[in-house]
Coordinates of C-alpha atoms and ligand atoms in Angstrom, one line a residue:
X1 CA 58.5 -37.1 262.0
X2 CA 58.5 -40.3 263.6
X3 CA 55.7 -43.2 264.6
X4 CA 54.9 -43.8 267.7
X5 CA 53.6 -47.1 269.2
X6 CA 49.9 -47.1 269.5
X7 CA 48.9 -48.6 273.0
X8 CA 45.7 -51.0 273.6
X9 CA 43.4 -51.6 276.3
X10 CA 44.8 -52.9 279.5
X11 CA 47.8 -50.5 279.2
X12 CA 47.3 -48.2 282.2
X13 CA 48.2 -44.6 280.6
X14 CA 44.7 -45.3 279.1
X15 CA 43.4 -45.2 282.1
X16 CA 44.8 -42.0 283.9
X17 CA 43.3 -38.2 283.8
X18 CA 46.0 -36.2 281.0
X19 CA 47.8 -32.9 283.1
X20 CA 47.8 -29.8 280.7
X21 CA 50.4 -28.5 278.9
X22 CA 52.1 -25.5 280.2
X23 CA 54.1 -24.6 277.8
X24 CA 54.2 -25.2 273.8
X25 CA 57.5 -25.5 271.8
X26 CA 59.2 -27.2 269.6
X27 CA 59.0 -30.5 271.8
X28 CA 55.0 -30.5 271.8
X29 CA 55.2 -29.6 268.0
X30 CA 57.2 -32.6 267.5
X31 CA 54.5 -34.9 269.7
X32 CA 51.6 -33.2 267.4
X33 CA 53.6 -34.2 264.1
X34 CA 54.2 -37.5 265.7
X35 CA 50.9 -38.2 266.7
X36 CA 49.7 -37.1 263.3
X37 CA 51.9 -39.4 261.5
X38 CA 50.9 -42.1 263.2
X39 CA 46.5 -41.8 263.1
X40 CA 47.5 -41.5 259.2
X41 CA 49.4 -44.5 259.3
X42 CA 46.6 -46.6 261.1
X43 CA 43.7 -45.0 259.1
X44 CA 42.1 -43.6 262.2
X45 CA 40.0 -40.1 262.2
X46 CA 41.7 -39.2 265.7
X47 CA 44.4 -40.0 268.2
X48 CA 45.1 -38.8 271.8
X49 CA 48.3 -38.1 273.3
X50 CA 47.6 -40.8 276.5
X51 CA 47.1 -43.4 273.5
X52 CA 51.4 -42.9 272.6
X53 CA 51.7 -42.8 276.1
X54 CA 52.3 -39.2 276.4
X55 CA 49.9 -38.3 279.2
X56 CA 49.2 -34.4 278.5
X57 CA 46.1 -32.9 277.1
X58 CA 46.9 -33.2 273.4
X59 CA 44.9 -34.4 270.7
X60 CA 44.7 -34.9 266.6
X61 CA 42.1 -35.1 264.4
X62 CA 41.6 -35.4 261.0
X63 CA 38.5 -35.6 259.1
X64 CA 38.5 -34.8 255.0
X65 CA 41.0 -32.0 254.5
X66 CA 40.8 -30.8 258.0
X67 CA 43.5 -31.5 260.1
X68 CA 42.8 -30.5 263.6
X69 CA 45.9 -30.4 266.6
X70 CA 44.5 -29.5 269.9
X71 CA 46.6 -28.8 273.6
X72 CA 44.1 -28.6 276.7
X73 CA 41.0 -28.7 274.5
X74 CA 37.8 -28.2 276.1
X75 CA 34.0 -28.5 275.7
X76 CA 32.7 -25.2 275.9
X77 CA 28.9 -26.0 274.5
X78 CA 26.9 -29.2 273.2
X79 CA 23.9 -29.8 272.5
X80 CA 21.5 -32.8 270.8
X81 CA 22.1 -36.2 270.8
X82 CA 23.5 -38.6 267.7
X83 CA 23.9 -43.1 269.2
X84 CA 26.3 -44.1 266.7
X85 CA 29.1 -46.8 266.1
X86 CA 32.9 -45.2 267.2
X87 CA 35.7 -47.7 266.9
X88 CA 39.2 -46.6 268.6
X89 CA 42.4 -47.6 267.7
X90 CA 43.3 -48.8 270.9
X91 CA 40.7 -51.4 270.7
X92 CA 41.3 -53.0 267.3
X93 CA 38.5 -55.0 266.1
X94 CA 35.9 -53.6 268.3
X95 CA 32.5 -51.5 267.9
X96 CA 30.0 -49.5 269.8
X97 CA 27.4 -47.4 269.7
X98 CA 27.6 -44.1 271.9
X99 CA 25.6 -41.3 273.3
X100 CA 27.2 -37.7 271.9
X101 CA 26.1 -34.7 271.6
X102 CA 25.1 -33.8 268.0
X103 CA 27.1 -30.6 268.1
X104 CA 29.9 -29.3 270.4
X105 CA 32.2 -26.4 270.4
X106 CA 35.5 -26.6 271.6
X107 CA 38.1 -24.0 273.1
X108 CA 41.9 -25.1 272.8
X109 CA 45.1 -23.7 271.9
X110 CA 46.7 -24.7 268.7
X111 CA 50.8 -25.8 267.7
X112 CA 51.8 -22.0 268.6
X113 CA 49.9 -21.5 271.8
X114 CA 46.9 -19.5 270.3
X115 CA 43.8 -19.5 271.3
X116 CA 41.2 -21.4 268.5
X117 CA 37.7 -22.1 268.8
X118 CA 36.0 -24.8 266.5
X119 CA 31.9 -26.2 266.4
X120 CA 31.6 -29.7 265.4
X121 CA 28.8 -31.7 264.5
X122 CA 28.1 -35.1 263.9
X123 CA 31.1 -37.6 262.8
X124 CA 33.5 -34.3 264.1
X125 CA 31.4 -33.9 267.1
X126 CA 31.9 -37.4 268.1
X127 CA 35.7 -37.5 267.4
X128 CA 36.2 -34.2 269.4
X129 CA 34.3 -36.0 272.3
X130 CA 36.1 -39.2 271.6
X131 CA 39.5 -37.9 272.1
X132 CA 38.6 -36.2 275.3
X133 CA 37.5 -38.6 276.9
X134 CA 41.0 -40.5 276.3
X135 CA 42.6 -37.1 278.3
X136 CA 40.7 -38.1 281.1
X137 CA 41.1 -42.1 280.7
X138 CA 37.8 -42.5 279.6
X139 CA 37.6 -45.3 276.5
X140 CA 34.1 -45.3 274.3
X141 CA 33.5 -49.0 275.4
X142 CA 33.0 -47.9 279.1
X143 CA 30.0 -46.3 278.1
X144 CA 29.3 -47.9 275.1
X145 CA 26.1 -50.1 273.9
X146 CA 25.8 -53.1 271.3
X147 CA 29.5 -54.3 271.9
X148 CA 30.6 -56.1 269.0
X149 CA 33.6 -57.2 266.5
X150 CA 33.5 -55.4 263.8
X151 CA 33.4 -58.4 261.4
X152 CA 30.5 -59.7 263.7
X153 CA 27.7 -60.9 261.5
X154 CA 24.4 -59.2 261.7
X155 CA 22.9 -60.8 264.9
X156 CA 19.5 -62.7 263.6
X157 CA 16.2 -62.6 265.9
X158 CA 13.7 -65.3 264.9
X159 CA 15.6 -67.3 263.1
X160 CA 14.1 -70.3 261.3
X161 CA 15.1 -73.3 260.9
Ligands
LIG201 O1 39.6 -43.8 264.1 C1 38.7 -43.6 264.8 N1 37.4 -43.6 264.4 C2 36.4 -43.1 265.1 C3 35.1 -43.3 264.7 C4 34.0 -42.9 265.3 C5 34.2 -42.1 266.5 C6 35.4 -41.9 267.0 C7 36.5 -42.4 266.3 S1 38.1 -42.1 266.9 C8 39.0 -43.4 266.3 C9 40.5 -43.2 266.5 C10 40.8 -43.2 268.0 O2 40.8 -44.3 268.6 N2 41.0 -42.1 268.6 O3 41.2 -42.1 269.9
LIG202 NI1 40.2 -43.8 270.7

């Protein structure tokens, strides 16, 4: 298991649509562990393949004791709407609030080339949609609302003297 750099806005893999996988070995076992090692390391809930400069169609996520490793995932169904603050790893520092769907399902394969099928909803729902977006070079601050830092102080209407 190794780290791998995390790369931030401005880096053009970030930018470009992910090509699938075609086929699943050891090699894009190795990237999954990889990429799982390092969204550990830097406390983040998800991490996309394009974001270690690996532009295929692999994500991770990991949310409470579920650990989630996705190639060529897909959103099969969504439905309802949730406008709440994501943050991304390759924007440190940063906050938005986005439109999701409350609830998606998604079809993918997992590390041995089955197919898996998981419904998300909420905080998982996001980070599913989150992630992929990166495989098409979609970051949430494209389509994001209330931009801020995430140390920003509260922003004050009215304020009196
Ligand atoms: O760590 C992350 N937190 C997060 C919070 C709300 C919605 C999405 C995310 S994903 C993000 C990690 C990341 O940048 N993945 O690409
Ligand atoms: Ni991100």
């Amino acid at each position: 298991m190794a780290l791998r750099n995390i790369l931030e806005q401005g880096h053009p893999s970030l930018e470009l649509v992910c090509k699938p996988v075609r086929r699943i070995g050891d090699h894009e076992r190795q990237i999954l562990d990889d990429m799982t090692e390092t969204m550990r390391n830097a406390e983040g809930i998800g991490l996309a393949a394009p974001q270690v400069g690996i532009l295929r169609r692999m994500v991770v996520i990991e949310l409470g004791d579920q650990l989630f490793q996705l190639i060529n995932p897909v959103i099969t169904e969504a439905e309802g709407d949730q406008f709440e603050f994501e943050g991304c790893l390759s924007v440190p520092g940063m906050k938005g609030r986005v439109h999701r769907p409350q609830r998606v399902k998604v079809s993918a394969l997992d590390r041995d080339g089955n197919p898996v099928e998981y419904e998300g909803e909420g905080l998982l729902a996001r980070a599913f949609c989150h992630e992929l977006d990166h495989l098409d070079g979609i970051v949430y601050n494209s389509k994001c609302e209330d931009y801020q830092e995430v140390d920003a102080e509260p922003e004050e209407e009215d304020e009196e003297e």
